[in-house]
């Protein structure tokens, strides 16, 4: 199994440590893990040039930084996005990377491989916001086409992993084990359900009528998606 992880921060706090717990449960000697840390592996802010949408992702001025991460995303069986909650949202550095993946949203040029992957999104907050962050992270994976997405958002009541209470850590470990077991059963078997299929259909209709972005339209035509073929 291949796992690609996008860490929304560089430090090894609660979110990182919980992600590590998941990775320990989900991997064995045959697992390849690709980890990217934001902002170390993040591009500069998107400059809004629209090159990725209207020309090609290779024409993004930050393509050299974005494309190695995008490749690892394409090749993974399991995708993990994680971020601590900062003022009720994900970290700015993770958002900066995700902005550069707009061209891969289903409304534009979703990668066919996305439709068979499993996703996991993780966040921690001190008191309020972890679930809000996982909801947004999940929506990114959903719009990329990922059909099966697990969420783990935990308000840990602490500013650092060291100060998370032992009872809380024990609870986290149990919850991680439970979700990891479900993920293991799903990897390699995930199939789009009604919501993904419905969104794909809406986007297919939109691309049929598309007279505003030839790059997107050509992509859908080339994949045969406008003739009724499906990426799953
Ligand atoms: C800039 C900043 C903003 C934060 N905003 C929130 C917040 O909106 N809600 C909350 O409950 N905790 C907030 N926190 C606390 C962290 O989300 C919380 O301690 C989290 O577990 C830290 O994860 P980490 O150890 O992986 O960095 C914030 C912390 C920072 C540094």
mmCIF file of C-alpha atoms and ligand atoms in Angstrom:
data_model
loop_
_atom_site.group_PDB
_atom_site.id
_atom_site.type_symbol
_atom_site.label_atom_id
_atom_site.label_comp_id
_atom_site.label_asym_id
_atom_site.label_seq_id
_atom_site.Cartn_x
_atom_site.Cartn_y
_atom_site.Cartn_z
ATOM 1 C CA UNK A 1 0.000 0.000 0.000
ATOM 2 C CA UNK A 2 1.134 3.528 -0.732
ATOM 3 C CA UNK A 3 0.240 6.318 1.666
ATOM 4 C CA UNK A 4 0.745 10.007 0.931
ATOM 5 C CA UNK A 5 0.515 12.403 3.854
ATOM 6 C CA UNK A 6 0.214 16.178 3.667
ATOM 7 C CA UNK A 7 1.106 17.602 7.062
ATOM 8 C CA UNK A 8 -0.333 21.062 7.611
ATOM 9 C CA UNK A 9 2.539 22.069 9.859
ATOM 10 C CA UNK A 10 6.218 21.400 10.479
ATOM 11 C CA UNK A 11 6.168 20.738 14.203
ATOM 12 C CA UNK A 12 5.439 17.452 15.953
ATOM 13 C CA UNK A 13 2.492 18.350 18.153
ATOM 14 C CA UNK A 14 -0.870 16.704 18.796
ATOM 15 C CA UNK A 15 -1.950 16.545 15.149
ATOM 16 C CA UNK A 16 1.360 15.071 14.025
ATOM 17 C CA UNK A 17 1.410 12.533 16.859
ATOM 18 C CA UNK A 18 -2.146 11.388 16.131
ATOM 19 C CA UNK A 19 -1.244 11.075 12.440
ATOM 20 C CA UNK A 20 1.768 8.998 13.508
ATOM 21 C CA UNK A 21 -0.526 6.702 15.517
ATOM 22 C CA UNK A 22 -2.628 6.179 12.392
ATOM 23 C CA UNK A 23 0.459 5.503 10.273
ATOM 24 C CA UNK A 24 1.713 2.943 12.801
ATOM 25 C CA UNK A 25 -1.617 1.108 12.697
ATOM 26 C CA UNK A 26 -1.955 1.320 8.918
ATOM 27 C CA UNK A 27 1.502 0.335 7.761
ATOM 28 C CA UNK A 28 3.706 -2.739 7.615
ATOM 29 C CA UNK A 29 6.987 -3.546 5.877
ATOM 30 C CA UNK A 30 5.274 -3.389 2.471
ATOM 31 C CA UNK A 31 3.925 0.110 2.988
ATOM 32 C CA UNK A 32 5.468 3.067 1.205
ATOM 33 C CA UNK A 33 4.840 6.342 3.003
ATOM 34 C CA UNK A 34 5.400 9.692 1.295
ATOM 35 C CA UNK A 35 5.226 12.623 3.676
ATOM 36 C CA UNK A 36 5.107 16.310 2.794
ATOM 37 C CA UNK A 37 5.367 19.048 5.385
ATOM 38 C CA UNK A 38 3.885 22.505 4.863
ATOM 39 C CA UNK A 39 5.310 25.082 4.408
ATOM 40 C CA UNK A 40 8.630 23.291 3.657
ATOM 41 C CA UNK A 41 7.054 21.489 0.683
ATOM 42 C CA UNK A 42 4.451 24.133 -0.117
ATOM 43 C CA UNK A 43 4.616 26.513 -3.080
ATOM 44 C CA UNK A 44 4.384 30.296 -2.641
ATOM 45 C CA UNK A 45 0.849 31.722 -2.510
ATOM 46 C CA UNK A 46 -1.249 31.174 -5.633
ATOM 47 C CA UNK A 47 -0.971 34.347 -7.740
ATOM 48 C CA UNK A 48 -4.334 33.810 -9.482
ATOM 49 C CA UNK A 49 -2.893 33.639 -13.009
ATOM 50 C CA UNK A 50 -5.372 30.881 -14.003
ATOM 51 C CA UNK A 51 -2.673 29.128 -16.063
ATOM 52 C CA UNK A 52 -3.450 25.785 -14.397
ATOM 53 C CA UNK A 53 -7.115 26.072 -15.323
ATOM 54 C CA UNK A 54 -6.850 27.506 -18.817
ATOM 55 C CA UNK A 55 -3.473 26.257 -20.126
ATOM 56 C CA UNK A 56 -1.963 23.384 -18.165
ATOM 57 C CA UNK A 57 -0.841 22.575 -14.624
ATOM 58 C CA UNK A 58 2.694 22.587 -16.046
ATOM 59 C CA UNK A 59 2.239 26.328 -16.778
ATOM 60 C CA UNK A 60 1.710 27.179 -13.096
ATOM 61 C CA UNK A 61 4.637 29.387 -12.033
ATOM 62 C CA UNK A 62 4.977 27.095 -8.995
ATOM 63 C CA UNK A 63 4.722 23.806 -10.918
ATOM 64 C CA UNK A 64 8.195 22.645 -9.831
ATOM 65 C CA UNK A 65 7.023 22.582 -6.209
ATOM 66 C CA UNK A 66 3.427 21.529 -6.772
ATOM 67 C CA UNK A 67 3.855 18.690 -9.257
ATOM 68 C CA UNK A 68 6.039 16.332 -7.143
ATOM 69 C CA UNK A 69 3.359 16.484 -4.424
ATOM 70 C CA UNK A 70 0.551 16.101 -7.001
ATOM 71 C CA UNK A 71 2.342 13.010 -8.399
ATOM 72 C CA UNK A 72 2.564 11.449 -4.928
ATOM 73 C CA UNK A 73 -1.149 12.178 -4.440
ATOM 74 C CA UNK A 74 -1.961 10.439 -7.725
ATOM 75 C CA UNK A 75 0.087 7.380 -6.816
ATOM 76 C CA UNK A 76 -1.258 6.848 -3.293
ATOM 77 C CA UNK A 77 -3.851 4.269 -2.264
ATOM 78 C CA UNK A 78 -4.544 6.186 0.931
ATOM 79 C CA UNK A 79 -4.371 9.978 1.146
ATOM 80 C CA UNK A 80 -4.018 11.725 4.484
ATOM 81 C CA UNK A 81 -4.513 15.460 4.987
ATOM 82 C CA UNK A 82 -3.898 16.784 8.470
ATOM 83 C CA UNK A 83 -3.828 20.160 10.127
ATOM 84 C CA UNK A 84 -4.165 21.677 13.573
ATOM 85 C CA UNK A 85 -7.091 24.061 13.893
ATOM 86 C CA UNK A 86 -5.947 27.674 13.581
ATOM 87 C CA UNK A 87 -8.740 30.223 14.195
ATOM 88 C CA UNK A 88 -11.408 27.723 13.168
ATOM 89 C CA UNK A 89 -9.675 26.736 9.948
ATOM 90 C CA UNK A 90 -6.789 24.736 8.564
ATOM 91 C CA UNK A 91 -3.311 26.234 8.658
ATOM 92 C CA UNK A 92 -2.567 28.860 6.020
ATOM 93 C CA UNK A 93 0.351 26.838 4.706
ATOM 94 C CA UNK A 94 -1.811 23.797 3.928
ATOM 95 C CA UNK A 95 -4.455 25.990 2.323
ATOM 96 C CA UNK A 96 -1.703 27.548 0.195
ATOM 97 C CA UNK A 97 -0.862 24.115 -1.174
ATOM 98 C CA UNK A 98 -4.503 23.091 -1.639
ATOM 99 C CA UNK A 99 -5.238 26.283 -3.610
ATOM 100 C CA UNK A 100 -2.774 24.965 -6.203
ATOM 101 C CA UNK A 101 -4.857 21.795 -6.609
ATOM 102 C CA UNK A 102 -7.934 23.680 -7.840
ATOM 103 C CA UNK A 103 -7.389 22.385 -11.378
ATOM 104 C CA UNK A 104 -7.932 18.837 -10.049
ATOM 105 C CA UNK A 105 -11.421 19.583 -8.709
ATOM 106 C CA UNK A 106 -14.182 17.681 -10.458
ATOM 107 C CA UNK A 107 -15.403 20.932 -12.009
ATOM 108 C CA UNK A 108 -12.138 21.031 -13.977
ATOM 109 C CA UNK A 109 -9.788 18.073 -14.565
ATOM 110 C CA UNK A 110 -10.143 15.401 -11.880
ATOM 111 C CA UNK A 111 -7.491 12.666 -12.046
ATOM 112 C CA UNK A 112 -9.121 9.304 -12.888
ATOM 113 C CA UNK A 113 -7.102 7.518 -10.202
ATOM 114 C CA UNK A 114 -8.781 9.607 -7.479
ATOM 115 C CA UNK A 115 -12.041 7.689 -7.845
ATOM 116 C CA UNK A 116 -10.612 4.518 -6.294
ATOM 117 C CA UNK A 117 -8.765 5.977 -3.330
ATOM 118 C CA UNK A 118 -9.429 6.172 0.378
ATOM 119 C CA UNK A 119 -8.915 9.438 2.267
ATOM 120 C CA UNK A 120 -8.339 10.282 5.899
ATOM 121 C CA UNK A 121 -8.474 13.809 7.315
ATOM 122 C CA UNK A 122 -7.205 14.649 10.780
ATOM 123 C CA UNK A 123 -7.315 17.750 12.946
ATOM 124 C CA UNK A 124 -6.910 18.758 16.552
ATOM 125 C CA UNK A 125 -8.016 21.896 18.375
ATOM 126 C CA UNK A 126 -7.698 22.995 21.973
ATOM 127 C CA UNK A 127 -11.443 23.449 22.506
ATOM 128 C CA UNK A 128 -13.482 24.171 19.386
ATOM 129 C CA UNK A 129 -12.910 23.691 15.682
ATOM 130 C CA UNK A 130 -11.297 20.306 14.980
ATOM 131 C CA UNK A 131 -14.440 18.937 13.331
ATOM 132 C CA UNK A 132 -14.889 22.114 11.332
ATOM 133 C CA UNK A 133 -11.381 21.649 9.925
ATOM 134 C CA UNK A 134 -11.931 17.979 9.045
ATOM 135 C CA UNK A 135 -15.160 18.925 7.297
ATOM 136 C CA UNK A 136 -13.335 21.349 5.010
ATOM 137 C CA UNK A 137 -10.422 18.956 4.415
ATOM 138 C CA UNK A 138 -12.918 16.246 3.543
ATOM 139 C CA UNK A 139 -14.590 18.515 1.013
ATOM 140 C CA UNK A 140 -11.252 18.976 -0.790
ATOM 141 C CA UNK A 141 -10.820 15.201 -1.128
ATOM 142 C CA UNK A 142 -14.456 14.853 -2.157
ATOM 143 C CA UNK A 143 -14.058 17.416 -4.930
ATOM 144 C CA UNK A 144 -10.889 15.640 -6.107
ATOM 145 C CA UNK A 145 -13.122 12.556 -6.567
ATOM 146 C CA UNK A 146 -12.018 10.451 -3.563
ATOM 147 C CA UNK A 147 -15.034 8.231 -2.804
ATOM 148 C CA UNK A 148 -14.363 7.027 0.740
ATOM 149 C CA UNK A 149 -13.177 9.567 3.300
ATOM 150 C CA UNK A 150 -12.677 9.079 7.033
ATOM 151 C CA UNK A 151 -12.604 12.009 9.460
ATOM 152 C CA UNK A 152 -10.858 12.286 12.790
ATOM 153 C CA UNK A 153 -11.239 15.624 14.559
ATOM 154 C CA UNK A 154 -10.369 15.861 18.231
ATOM 155 C CA UNK A 155 -10.554 18.757 20.644
ATOM 156 C CA UNK A 156 -7.647 17.735 22.849
ATOM 157 C CA UNK A 157 -7.927 20.423 25.521
ATOM 158 C CA UNK A 158 -4.237 21.289 25.262
ATOM 159 C CA UNK A 159 -1.739 23.451 23.415
ATOM 160 C CA UNK A 160 0.815 20.650 23.019
ATOM 161 C CA UNK A 161 0.900 16.846 22.807
ATOM 162 C CA UNK A 162 2.939 16.698 26.022
ATOM 163 C CA UNK A 163 0.118 18.331 27.969
ATOM 164 C CA UNK A 164 -2.706 16.194 26.545
ATOM 165 C CA UNK A 165 -4.065 14.246 29.530
ATOM 166 C CA UNK A 166 -3.233 10.505 29.673
ATOM 167 C CA UNK A 167 -6.964 9.589 29.704
ATOM 168 C CA UNK A 168 -7.447 11.624 26.557
ATOM 169 C CA UNK A 169 -4.455 9.918 24.912
ATOM 170 C CA UNK A 170 -5.909 6.500 25.784
ATOM 171 C CA UNK A 171 -9.245 7.537 24.275
ATOM 172 C CA UNK A 172 -7.494 8.799 21.134
ATOM 173 C CA UNK A 173 -5.613 5.538 20.773
ATOM 174 C CA UNK A 174 -8.841 3.525 20.941
ATOM 175 C CA UNK A 175 -10.566 5.753 18.394
ATOM 176 C CA UNK A 176 -7.565 5.636 16.059
ATOM 177 C CA UNK A 177 -7.498 1.829 16.227
ATOM 178 C CA UNK A 178 -11.177 1.635 15.410
ATOM 179 C CA UNK A 179 -10.939 3.922 12.380
ATOM 180 C CA UNK A 180 -7.682 2.340 11.161
ATOM 181 C CA UNK A 181 -9.347 -1.088 11.124
ATOM 182 C CA UNK A 182 -12.131 0.272 8.928
ATOM 183 C CA UNK A 183 -9.641 1.980 6.619
ATOM 184 C CA UNK A 184 -7.636 -1.241 6.147
ATOM 185 C CA UNK A 185 -10.773 -3.010 4.952
ATOM 186 C CA UNK A 186 -11.549 -0.260 2.474
ATOM 187 C CA UNK A 187 -8.154 0.389 0.832
ATOM 188 C CA UNK A 188 -8.087 -1.034 -2.687
ATOM 189 C CA UNK A 189 -11.851 -1.586 -2.708
ATOM 190 C CA UNK A 190 -13.290 1.929 -2.560
ATOM 191 C CA UNK A 191 -15.948 2.743 -5.132
ATOM 192 C CA UNK A 192 -17.846 5.989 -5.752
ATOM 193 C CA UNK A 193 -21.243 6.242 -4.112
ATOM 194 C CA UNK A 194 -24.301 8.299 -4.937
ATOM 195 C CA UNK A 195 -22.896 11.732 -3.979
ATOM 196 C CA UNK A 196 -19.684 11.354 -5.988
ATOM 197 C CA UNK A 197 -21.561 9.914 -8.950
ATOM 198 C CA UNK A 198 -24.111 12.739 -8.803
ATOM 199 C CA UNK A 199 -21.441 15.445 -8.692
ATOM 200 C CA UNK A 200 -19.583 13.789 -11.583
ATOM 201 C CA UNK A 201 -22.812 13.789 -13.601
ATOM 202 C CA UNK A 202 -23.422 17.488 -12.883
ATOM 203 C CA UNK A 203 -19.847 18.255 -13.968
ATOM 204 C CA UNK A 204 -20.269 16.100 -17.086
ATOM 205 C CA UNK A 205 -23.311 18.137 -18.103
ATOM 206 C CA UNK A 206 -21.406 21.321 -17.395
ATOM 207 C CA UNK A 207 -18.458 20.149 -19.540
ATOM 208 C CA UNK A 208 -20.831 19.225 -22.377
ATOM 209 C CA UNK A 209 -21.976 22.836 -22.449
ATOM 210 C CA UNK A 210 -18.466 24.157 -21.854
ATOM 211 C CA UNK A 211 -17.599 26.921 -24.312
ATOM 212 C CA UNK A 212 -15.432 28.820 -21.815
ATOM 213 C CA UNK A 213 -12.438 26.547 -21.114
ATOM 214 C CA UNK A 214 -11.150 24.437 -24.028
ATOM 215 C CA UNK A 215 -8.413 22.884 -21.847
ATOM 216 C CA UNK A 216 -10.956 21.364 -19.457
ATOM 217 C CA UNK A 217 -13.285 20.351 -22.277
ATOM 218 C CA UNK A 218 -10.514 18.593 -24.217
ATOM 219 C CA UNK A 219 -9.548 16.690 -21.068
ATOM 220 C CA UNK A 220 -13.097 15.374 -20.582
ATOM 221 C CA UNK A 221 -13.338 14.500 -24.283
ATOM 222 C CA UNK A 222 -9.964 12.742 -24.295
ATOM 223 C CA UNK A 223 -11.004 10.622 -21.303
ATOM 224 C CA UNK A 224 -14.231 9.661 -23.064
ATOM 225 C CA UNK A 225 -16.258 11.028 -20.142
ATOM 226 C CA UNK A 226 -18.516 13.047 -22.449
ATOM 227 C CA UNK A 227 -19.361 9.818 -24.326
ATOM 228 C CA UNK A 228 -20.572 8.077 -21.192
ATOM 229 C CA UNK A 229 -17.293 6.485 -20.012
ATOM 230 C CA UNK A 230 -16.603 6.726 -16.261
ATOM 231 C CA UNK A 231 -13.328 7.069 -14.389
ATOM 232 C CA UNK A 232 -14.299 4.188 -12.039
HETATM 233 C C1 LIG B 1 -2.669 30.408 15.687
HETATM 234 C C2 LIG B 1 -3.459 29.431 16.476
HETATM 235 C C3 LIG B 1 -4.837 29.441 16.372
HETATM 236 C C4 LIG B 1 -5.604 28.522 17.112
HETATM 237 N N1 LIG B 1 -6.957 28.528 16.963
HETATM 238 C C5 LIG B 1 -7.705 27.649 17.662
HETATM 239 C C6 LIG B 1 -9.123 27.630 17.520
HETATM 240 O O1 LIG B 1 -9.718 28.326 16.723
HETATM 241 N N2 LIG B 1 -9.828 26.776 18.296
HETATM 242 C C7 LIG B 1 -9.206 25.947 19.215
HETATM 243 O O2 LIG B 1 -9.893 25.223 19.917
HETATM 244 N N3 LIG B 1 -7.863 25.929 19.336
HETATM 245 C C8 LIG B 1 -7.087 26.745 18.578
HETATM 246 N N4 LIG B 1 -5.726 26.717 18.690
HETATM 247 C C9 LIG B 1 -5.098 25.664 19.494
HETATM 248 C C10 LIG B 1 -4.676 24.462 18.650
HETATM 249 O O3 LIG B 1 -5.620 24.197 17.633
HETATM 250 C C11 LIG B 1 -4.556 23.174 19.478
HETATM 251 O O4 LIG B 1 -3.735 23.350 20.572
HETATM 252 C C12 LIG B 1 -4.060 22.020 18.601
HETATM 253 O O5 LIG B 1 -4.231 20.809 19.282
HETATM 254 C C13 LIG B 1 -2.591 22.208 18.252
HETATM 255 O O6 LIG B 1 -2.187 21.149 17.426
HETATM 256 P P1 LIG B 1 -0.641 20.862 17.190
HETATM 257 O O7 LIG B 1 -0.092 20.429 18.533
HETATM 258 O O8 LIG B 1 -0.618 19.778 16.196
HETATM 259 O O9 LIG B 1 -0.050 22.133 16.740
HETATM 260 C C14 LIG B 1 -4.951 27.588 17.969
HETATM 261 C C15 LIG B 1 -3.576 27.603 18.067
HETATM 262 C C16 LIG B 1 -2.826 28.487 17.321
HETATM 263 C C17 LIG B 1 -1.312 28.460 17.420
#
